[in-house]
C-alpha cells in the first residue's frame, strides 16, 4: 500500500516534470483570458466617476507572458450601445493583422453583447500595454499593462532583484462622450489640461499627498488615507541595496510626462520592447505611447521613504504631480518621505527633453536599419480648419476613418470603401512651418499610403506652427505593426543637409517617437508585416481630430480574416451570401 | 418665337398636371429623407447640455405624410462609438418587419459611419412619432413626430380649422450614459424624477414661466425671454371662434402626464392612430408611448392668452409643470395669460385616471375584435433582484436582449442565438400581488413567445407590488407591429369573473395601454403581421431593467431581410460566405 502510494507520487512527479519539460522544450504557452468590458463607478482620483473597466477592474488586469507565448483574450463587450476594440500596443501582430484592435482599420468594432477573440503571439520580451482604440475609449480608462518576459532559460542583458510596473495616465472629470462632442463642436471646445495624473490608476484630486512639503500645494489639504482606499498612492516596497527594474508605460490622453525618484538615479535599459545602450539619468521624459524600463539601486538612507513623482512636460501644466511612494521595508510604509517630491523640469525646457531623447540609442548588437530607403514620405503636422471645425491634418488631409475596416476592404478590393487616391508623400516646399498656416483650410480624407512589400520606408515627421501664432505642440507618433528606427531629430524644416546627420549606426528601435515643437523627426522601417497599420499622434484628442495616416503593405499575403472582424460596413454587406433569402 | 414659348409652357403645364394626376390617381407618394444622427449641444430646458439631434435639430424633424405613402429615411449614424436605430412608433411595418427599428429584435444597430435605409408604408392616418430604441437613446433626445394625414380626397370623421402638434418629453441633466451605469449598478442608483418637462423640446429649468401667478414657484424667478430662445415656450397662434386639432404625443422616459388648456374644454377624437367615440374633457392623461388628437374651440375671451400645461401623474412629482401658450391673435403674443396655468390633478388621484381611460372607446364603425381567443398569456409585472441587481421581470424573467436580432436568427433557425425555451404563459396562482414578492429572485432570459400565425391572442397584464411595501407603479405597455383592442381594466388580480366584463363591443384600438397600480389590463390582438415584435413597458429605465417580452409570428413568411439588418452577431458571422478567404 505504501509502495503503491509512493509509485503514484512518483508517477505524478514524473508527469509533472514531463509536463514542465514539454513546455520548456516547446517553449511557448497559450495564455487564455476571459474579459468583459463595461462602464462602472470608480474613483481614480478619489472623486467618484464613471470609468471603463475590465472584469470590474480599473485599470484592466495586467497580462504577464513570456516571449513566444500566444495570448488569447476572449473580449466580451458589456457596454450598452457602444462598440469596443482593444489594441495591443507594441505587439507587432506578425501574421495576425486582424488582431491589432484598431476599429475601422484592422477590424469591425465588437458590438454590445458580442465576443471577439484576440489571439496573437508576443514574440519579443518587453514592456507593453493595451488600450481601447475606438472613439476616445482610452481616455475613458480602457487600458492595462502587458508584460512579456524573456523566454524561459534566456536572460535579459541586465540584472535586477525585483521589478515594479507603473502605468501612467491622465484623467478628466468630464466624461469622454462629452469630450468627443466638445472636440467635434464648431467652434471647438478644448478639453483643457487633465484634472489629475494617475499612477496605476490612482491619483489624488481633492487632497495633496505632498502638502506637508509644500505650502504652495494650491491650498489643498493633506490626504488622509488609511491605505486601503482605491485612490491611495501606490507603494513600492523595496529592500535596501538591491537593484530593481521599474517598467513604466504612458497611456496618457494628452500629457507628456517626466518621472523621477527622490534621490535615486536611474539607468535606462529598455524602450518600447527594445534594449537600450544603458545610460544614467536623474529623471526621464515619457510621452504617451512610450514604455521604458529603468533600473535603480536602493542605495539611499534606508530609514527613509522616497517620492516617485510624475509631472507634465511640453504644455503649461495645470495639473498636480502624480505621486507614488518608494518604501524601504526597513522603515514603516506610512512614514511620509523626508524629502519633497522631485520637481519636474520646467514644462518648456525642451533642451532637457531633446538631450534625453538623443541619448536613447540601441544596445550594441541590436538590429541595424537597412542602409538605403526605397521611399521617403514627409508628413507635415498642422492644425487646420475645415468649414469652421478645428482639425489636425497631415499634408493638409485630416483623417476620418471609414465605416469599413481597411484590412477587409483592401483584401477584397472594395474600392468604394475609401478614397482610392493616395494622400500626398510631401508638402509644398514653400510652406512656412514657423507661422500659422497661411491657408488654414484642410480637407477630410481616408486615403491610404499603399507601401510596397519588403520596402524600406523613411518618414520625416515635420512639425509646424499651430493655428495660433508662436504655438507648436509636441506630438508623439505611434506606428502599429512595426518597430522603426529613430534616425534623428532636428530643428526647423528638414533639409538636404540634415540627411547626412541621420544616425544609421545605432538608432534605437521604437514604436513611438516624439516630434518637438518646430522640429522634425526621421524614422525608418521595413514593410515586412502584411496588414494595414495606423500611424498616428498618440494624443487621444489629436487623433480624434484627424491626426493620423494609414499604411498598407502586402495585404494580398494576409491569411484568413475571421468573419467577426469583417461583419460591418461594405465587407459585412458584400460578403454575406445571398443564400439566406 | 412667342408661339414656341407658349407651346413650351403648355407642354410644361401639361407635364406638371399629368404628374399631379398620376400621383392623385395612384394616391401614394414616396417621401425621402436624409438624416444624420449626432450628439450636439442644446439647451432643452435653458440649461446647456448634450442632446441627440437629427440634422442639427432637437427634437428631430417632423415627418408629414399621407396614408398610403412610403416613407424612406436614409439614416446615417454620425455618433462616435455608438450604434443607433429608430423605431417608428405606431407604424405596423406591414411586410417590412426589418424596418421596425428595434436593435436586437428587428435589426442590427447601425454602426457609426454607416447608413441604413428605413423604407415603410404609412398605411393609416394618425398621430405617430419616432424615437431611438437602443440603450437609452430615446432619453438622450432621439425623437420626433410622424404625422400621417388621410389620403388625398378622403376626410377625417371630424372637422377643424387648423392643427398644432405637441411632442411631450421629460429631461434629465445627467447624461444617459451615466444613467445607464446608475441603473445597472449594484446597488441600483435610481435616476430620480426628471429635471424638466419639455413641450416640443422646450422647458424652463432655471426660471418659472408661471412665476407671476404663483408665489409658490419654488423661489424660481420669472423667465426673461425675448422669444427667440430655443427654450422659450411654444406659442400656438389661434383665431377666435375656430376649431383646432391638437395632436399630442408623449415620448417621456418616465413621466405619465396630464394636459389641460386654461378655460378650454377638449374633445378626444383619436388615440394612437385610431378614431375614438368623441368625448369631452377638461384635462386628459397621456402615458409614454401614447398619442391623442383633441379638438378645442377658441371660444374664450379673445383679448386674453391661455396656458397649456402638462404635469406629472402617478409618481410623487418633483418636476415643475411644462408650459406652452395659447395665443389669441386678437391680442399680443407676449401678453402673459391672466389665469394661472391649469393644475394637474393630484398625482395619485387614480380615480380620475381610470375614469378617463375607461372613456376611451372606439368610434362606432371601427373594426371589432374577434369573439374568441386562441391563446391567453398572463404577464405578471414585478420588480425583482438578480444577484443583488434590481430588475423588472415578467413572469419572473427579466429580458436581456441578445446580440443577434431575433428576426434574422428565427428566420435562419440559429437556435443558439437565444433561449429556445419559451417564457411562461402565466404565473403561480398563489402569487400575492398586494405584497412585495416573497421570493424576489428572478432570472435573466431572452426567450420568445412563439405565436401561431393568424391567431387571436389575449394578454392579461397583471400589475403587482414592487420590492418596497405599498408600492405599485404605473406601466404603459407598447406593442410593436400591431394595434390591439383594450378589452378592459380592473382592480387586483384578474379572475374568472372579470372575464365576463371584458368589452368586445367597442374596445378602442391602441398600440400602448397602461396598467394601473395593483390592477390588470386585458388586450387582444391578431397575429397577422409576420415578424418579431417587442412588447414592453415604455418607461425607458424599466425597459433597460428588463421589462419586456418578445413575440414572434409567421417569421417564415417574412421576405428578403436586407443584409445590413443582419450583419451582426451570429447572422453576421454565419451568413458570411467562405468565398472571401
PDB file of C-alpha atoms in Angstrom, chain B residues 77-194:
ATOM      1  CA  UNK B  77     -25.051  57.294 -37.798  1.00  0.00           C
ATOM      2  CA  UNK B  78     -22.701  60.180 -37.002  1.00  0.00           C
ATOM      3  CA  UNK B  79     -22.091  59.089 -33.420  1.00  0.00           C
ATOM      4  CA  UNK B  80     -18.523  58.218 -32.490  1.00  0.00           C
ATOM      5  CA  UNK B  81     -18.742  54.742 -30.995  1.00  0.00           C
ATOM      6  CA  UNK B  82     -22.444  54.008 -30.563  1.00  0.00           C
ATOM      7  CA  UNK B  83     -24.845  52.135 -32.745  1.00  0.00           C
ATOM      8  CA  UNK B  84     -28.244  53.626 -33.435  1.00  0.00           C
ATOM      9  CA  UNK B  85     -31.708  52.598 -34.644  1.00  0.00           C
ATOM     10  CA  UNK B  86     -35.010  54.450 -34.966  1.00  0.00           C
ATOM     11  CA  UNK B  87     -38.371  52.923 -34.174  1.00  0.00           C
ATOM     12  CA  UNK B  88     -41.442  54.279 -35.942  1.00  0.00           C
ATOM     13  CA  UNK B  89     -43.816  54.152 -33.068  1.00  0.00           C
ATOM     14  CA  UNK B  90     -47.321  53.117 -34.093  1.00  0.00           C
ATOM     15  CA  UNK B  91     -46.427  52.168 -37.653  1.00  0.00           C
ATOM     16  CA  UNK B  92     -47.183  48.473 -38.032  1.00  0.00           C
ATOM     17  CA  UNK B  93     -44.499  47.783 -40.651  1.00  0.00           C
ATOM     18  CA  UNK B  94     -46.783  45.517 -42.648  1.00  0.00           C
ATOM     19  CA  UNK B  95     -44.425  43.494 -44.842  1.00  0.00           C
ATOM     20  CA  UNK B  96     -41.321  45.323 -43.619  1.00  0.00           C
ATOM     21  CA  UNK B  97     -40.604  43.942 -40.125  1.00  0.00           C
ATOM     22  CA  UNK B  98     -36.878  44.697 -40.563  1.00  0.00           C
ATOM     23  CA  UNK B  99     -37.735  48.413 -40.618  1.00  0.00           C
ATOM     24  CA  UNK B 100     -39.270  48.440 -37.140  1.00  0.00           C
ATOM     25  CA  UNK B 101     -36.062  49.929 -35.726  1.00  0.00           C
ATOM     26  CA  UNK B 102     -35.584  47.795 -32.650  1.00  0.00           C
ATOM     27  CA  UNK B 103     -31.967  46.809 -32.005  1.00  0.00           C
ATOM     28  CA  UNK B 104     -31.555  43.096 -31.215  1.00  0.00           C
ATOM     29  CA  UNK B 105     -35.093  42.394 -32.409  1.00  0.00           C
ATOM     30  CA  UNK B 106     -35.698  43.655 -35.928  1.00  0.00           C
ATOM     31  CA  UNK B 107     -32.206  44.657 -37.000  1.00  0.00           C
ATOM     32  CA  UNK B 108     -28.547  45.089 -36.113  1.00  0.00           C
ATOM     33  CA  UNK B 109     -27.809  48.519 -34.739  1.00  0.00           C
ATOM     34  CA  UNK B 110     -26.452  50.842 -37.415  1.00  0.00           C
ATOM     35  CA  UNK B 111     -22.714  51.245 -36.848  1.00  0.00           C
ATOM     36  CA  UNK B 112     -21.035  54.647 -36.692  1.00  0.00           C
ATOM     37  CA  UNK B 113     -20.471  55.975 -40.192  1.00  0.00           C
ATOM     38  CA  UNK B 114     -22.986  53.624 -41.770  1.00  0.00           C
ATOM     39  CA  UNK B 115     -26.351  54.368 -43.364  1.00  0.00           C
ATOM     40  CA  UNK B 116     -29.453  52.222 -43.060  1.00  0.00           C
ATOM     41  CA  UNK B 117     -32.480  52.816 -45.222  1.00  0.00           C
ATOM     42  CA  UNK B 118     -35.812  52.636 -43.443  1.00  0.00           C
ATOM     43  CA  UNK B 119     -38.483  52.147 -46.084  1.00  0.00           C
ATOM     44  CA  UNK B 120     -42.022  51.528 -44.918  1.00  0.00           C
ATOM     45  CA  UNK B 121     -45.601  52.297 -45.760  1.00  0.00           C
ATOM     46  CA  UNK B 122     -47.676  54.526 -43.512  1.00  0.00           C
ATOM     47  CA  UNK B 123     -50.942  52.790 -44.193  1.00  0.00           C
ATOM     48  CA  UNK B 124     -53.198  54.525 -41.720  1.00  0.00           C
ATOM     49  CA  UNK B 125     -53.771  58.214 -40.923  1.00  0.00           C
ATOM     50  CA  UNK B 126     -52.978  59.258 -37.390  1.00  0.00           C
ATOM     51  CA  UNK B 127     -50.615  60.856 -34.934  1.00  0.00           C
ATOM     52  CA  UNK B 128     -47.366  58.935 -34.570  1.00  0.00           C
ATOM     53  CA  UNK B 129     -43.825  59.586 -33.542  1.00  0.00           C
ATOM     54  CA  UNK B 130     -40.401  58.028 -33.852  1.00  0.00           C
ATOM     55  CA  UNK B 131     -37.607  57.501 -31.384  1.00  0.00           C
ATOM     56  CA  UNK B 132     -34.363  55.702 -30.633  1.00  0.00           C
ATOM     57  CA  UNK B 133     -34.769  52.107 -29.491  1.00  0.00           C
ATOM     58  CA  UNK B 134     -31.259  51.181 -28.411  1.00  0.00           C
ATOM     59  CA  UNK B 135     -29.906  51.606 -24.903  1.00  0.00           C
ATOM     60  CA  UNK B 136     -31.494  54.771 -23.557  1.00  0.00           C
ATOM     61  CA  UNK B 137     -31.072  56.895 -26.664  1.00  0.00           C
ATOM     62  CA  UNK B 138     -34.697  57.957 -26.503  1.00  0.00           C
ATOM     63  CA  UNK B 139     -33.930  59.604 -23.157  1.00  0.00           C
ATOM     64  CA  UNK B 140     -30.988  61.339 -24.837  1.00  0.00           C
ATOM     65  CA  UNK B 141     -33.391  63.176 -27.112  1.00  0.00           C
ATOM     66  CA  UNK B 142     -33.621  60.981 -30.194  1.00  0.00           C
ATOM     67  CA  UNK B 143     -37.260  61.527 -31.106  1.00  0.00           C
ATOM     68  CA  UNK B 144     -39.633  63.436 -33.318  1.00  0.00           C
ATOM     69  CA  UNK B 145     -43.160  63.436 -34.716  1.00  0.00           C
ATOM     70  CA  UNK B 146     -44.618  61.476 -37.616  1.00  0.00           C
ATOM     71  CA  UNK B 147     -47.944  62.860 -38.766  1.00  0.00           C
ATOM     72  CA  UNK B 148     -49.984  60.903 -41.275  1.00  0.00           C
ATOM     73  CA  UNK B 149     -52.878  62.700 -42.894  1.00  0.00           C
ATOM     74  CA  UNK B 150     -55.776  60.938 -44.530  1.00  0.00           C
ATOM     75  CA  UNK B 151     -55.422  60.050 -48.203  1.00  0.00           C
ATOM     76  CA  UNK B 152     -55.984  62.879 -50.615  1.00  0.00           C
ATOM     77  CA  UNK B 153     -59.676  63.261 -51.199  1.00  0.00           C
ATOM     78  CA  UNK B 154     -60.620  61.393 -48.039  1.00  0.00           C
ATOM     79  CA  UNK B 155     -61.917  63.031 -44.904  1.00  0.00           C
ATOM     80  CA  UNK B 156     -61.465  62.643 -41.188  1.00  0.00           C
ATOM     81  CA  UNK B 157     -64.642  61.909 -39.208  1.00  0.00           C
ATOM     82  CA  UNK B 158     -64.374  65.348 -37.621  1.00  0.00           C
ATOM     83  CA  UNK B 159     -63.723  68.882 -38.776  1.00  0.00           C
ATOM     84  CA  UNK B 160     -61.215  71.529 -37.761  1.00  0.00           C
ATOM     85  CA  UNK B 161     -59.814  74.810 -38.993  1.00  0.00           C
ATOM     86  CA  UNK B 162     -56.173  74.303 -38.084  1.00  0.00           C
ATOM     87  CA  UNK B 163     -53.870  71.982 -36.231  1.00  0.00           C
ATOM     88  CA  UNK B 164     -50.914  72.001 -33.857  1.00  0.00           C
ATOM     89  CA  UNK B 165     -48.548  69.274 -32.719  1.00  0.00           C
ATOM     90  CA  UNK B 166     -47.213  68.892 -29.205  1.00  0.00           C
ATOM     91  CA  UNK B 167     -44.476  66.369 -28.544  1.00  0.00           C
ATOM     92  CA  UNK B 168     -44.107  65.831 -24.798  1.00  0.00           C
ATOM     93  CA  UNK B 169     -40.944  64.566 -23.140  1.00  0.00           C
ATOM     94  CA  UNK B 170     -39.028  64.682 -19.884  1.00  0.00           C
ATOM     95  CA  UNK B 171     -35.445  65.720 -19.392  1.00  0.00           C
ATOM     96  CA  UNK B 172     -32.578  64.892 -17.027  1.00  0.00           C
ATOM     97  CA  UNK B 173     -29.388  66.876 -16.625  1.00  0.00           C
ATOM     98  CA  UNK B 174     -27.379  63.716 -16.119  1.00  0.00           C
ATOM     99  CA  UNK B 175     -26.376  62.168 -19.438  1.00  0.00           C
ATOM    100  CA  UNK B 176     -27.882  58.867 -20.489  1.00  0.00           C
ATOM    101  CA  UNK B 177     -24.561  57.035 -20.466  1.00  0.00           C
ATOM    102  CA  UNK B 178     -24.285  57.751 -16.779  1.00  0.00           C
ATOM    103  CA  UNK B 179     -27.965  56.958 -16.245  1.00  0.00           C
ATOM    104  CA  UNK B 180     -27.342  53.550 -17.818  1.00  0.00           C
ATOM    105  CA  UNK B 181     -24.442  52.917 -15.436  1.00  0.00           C
ATOM    106  CA  UNK B 182     -26.600  54.043 -12.500  1.00  0.00           C
ATOM    107  CA  UNK B 183     -29.462  51.734 -13.367  1.00  0.00           C
ATOM    108  CA  UNK B 184     -27.121  48.802 -13.947  1.00  0.00           C
ATOM    109  CA  UNK B 185     -25.141  49.341 -10.755  1.00  0.00           C
ATOM    110  CA  UNK B 186     -25.334  47.137  -7.662  1.00  0.00           C
ATOM    111  CA  UNK B 187     -26.915  48.613  -5.653  1.00  0.00           C
ATOM    112  CA  UNK B 188     -29.014  50.254  -8.350  1.00  0.00           C
ATOM    113  CA  UNK B 189     -28.966  54.045  -8.359  1.00  0.00           C
ATOM    114  CA  UNK B 190     -32.339  55.348  -9.365  1.00  0.00           C
ATOM    115  CA  UNK B 191     -32.338  58.228 -11.851  1.00  0.00           C
ATOM    116  CA  UNK B 192     -34.988  60.134  -9.891  1.00  0.00           C
ATOM    117  CA  UNK B 193     -37.635  62.434 -11.263  1.00  0.00           C
ATOM    118  CA  UNK B 194     -36.866  64.462 -14.396  1.00  0.00           C
TER     119      UNK B 194
END
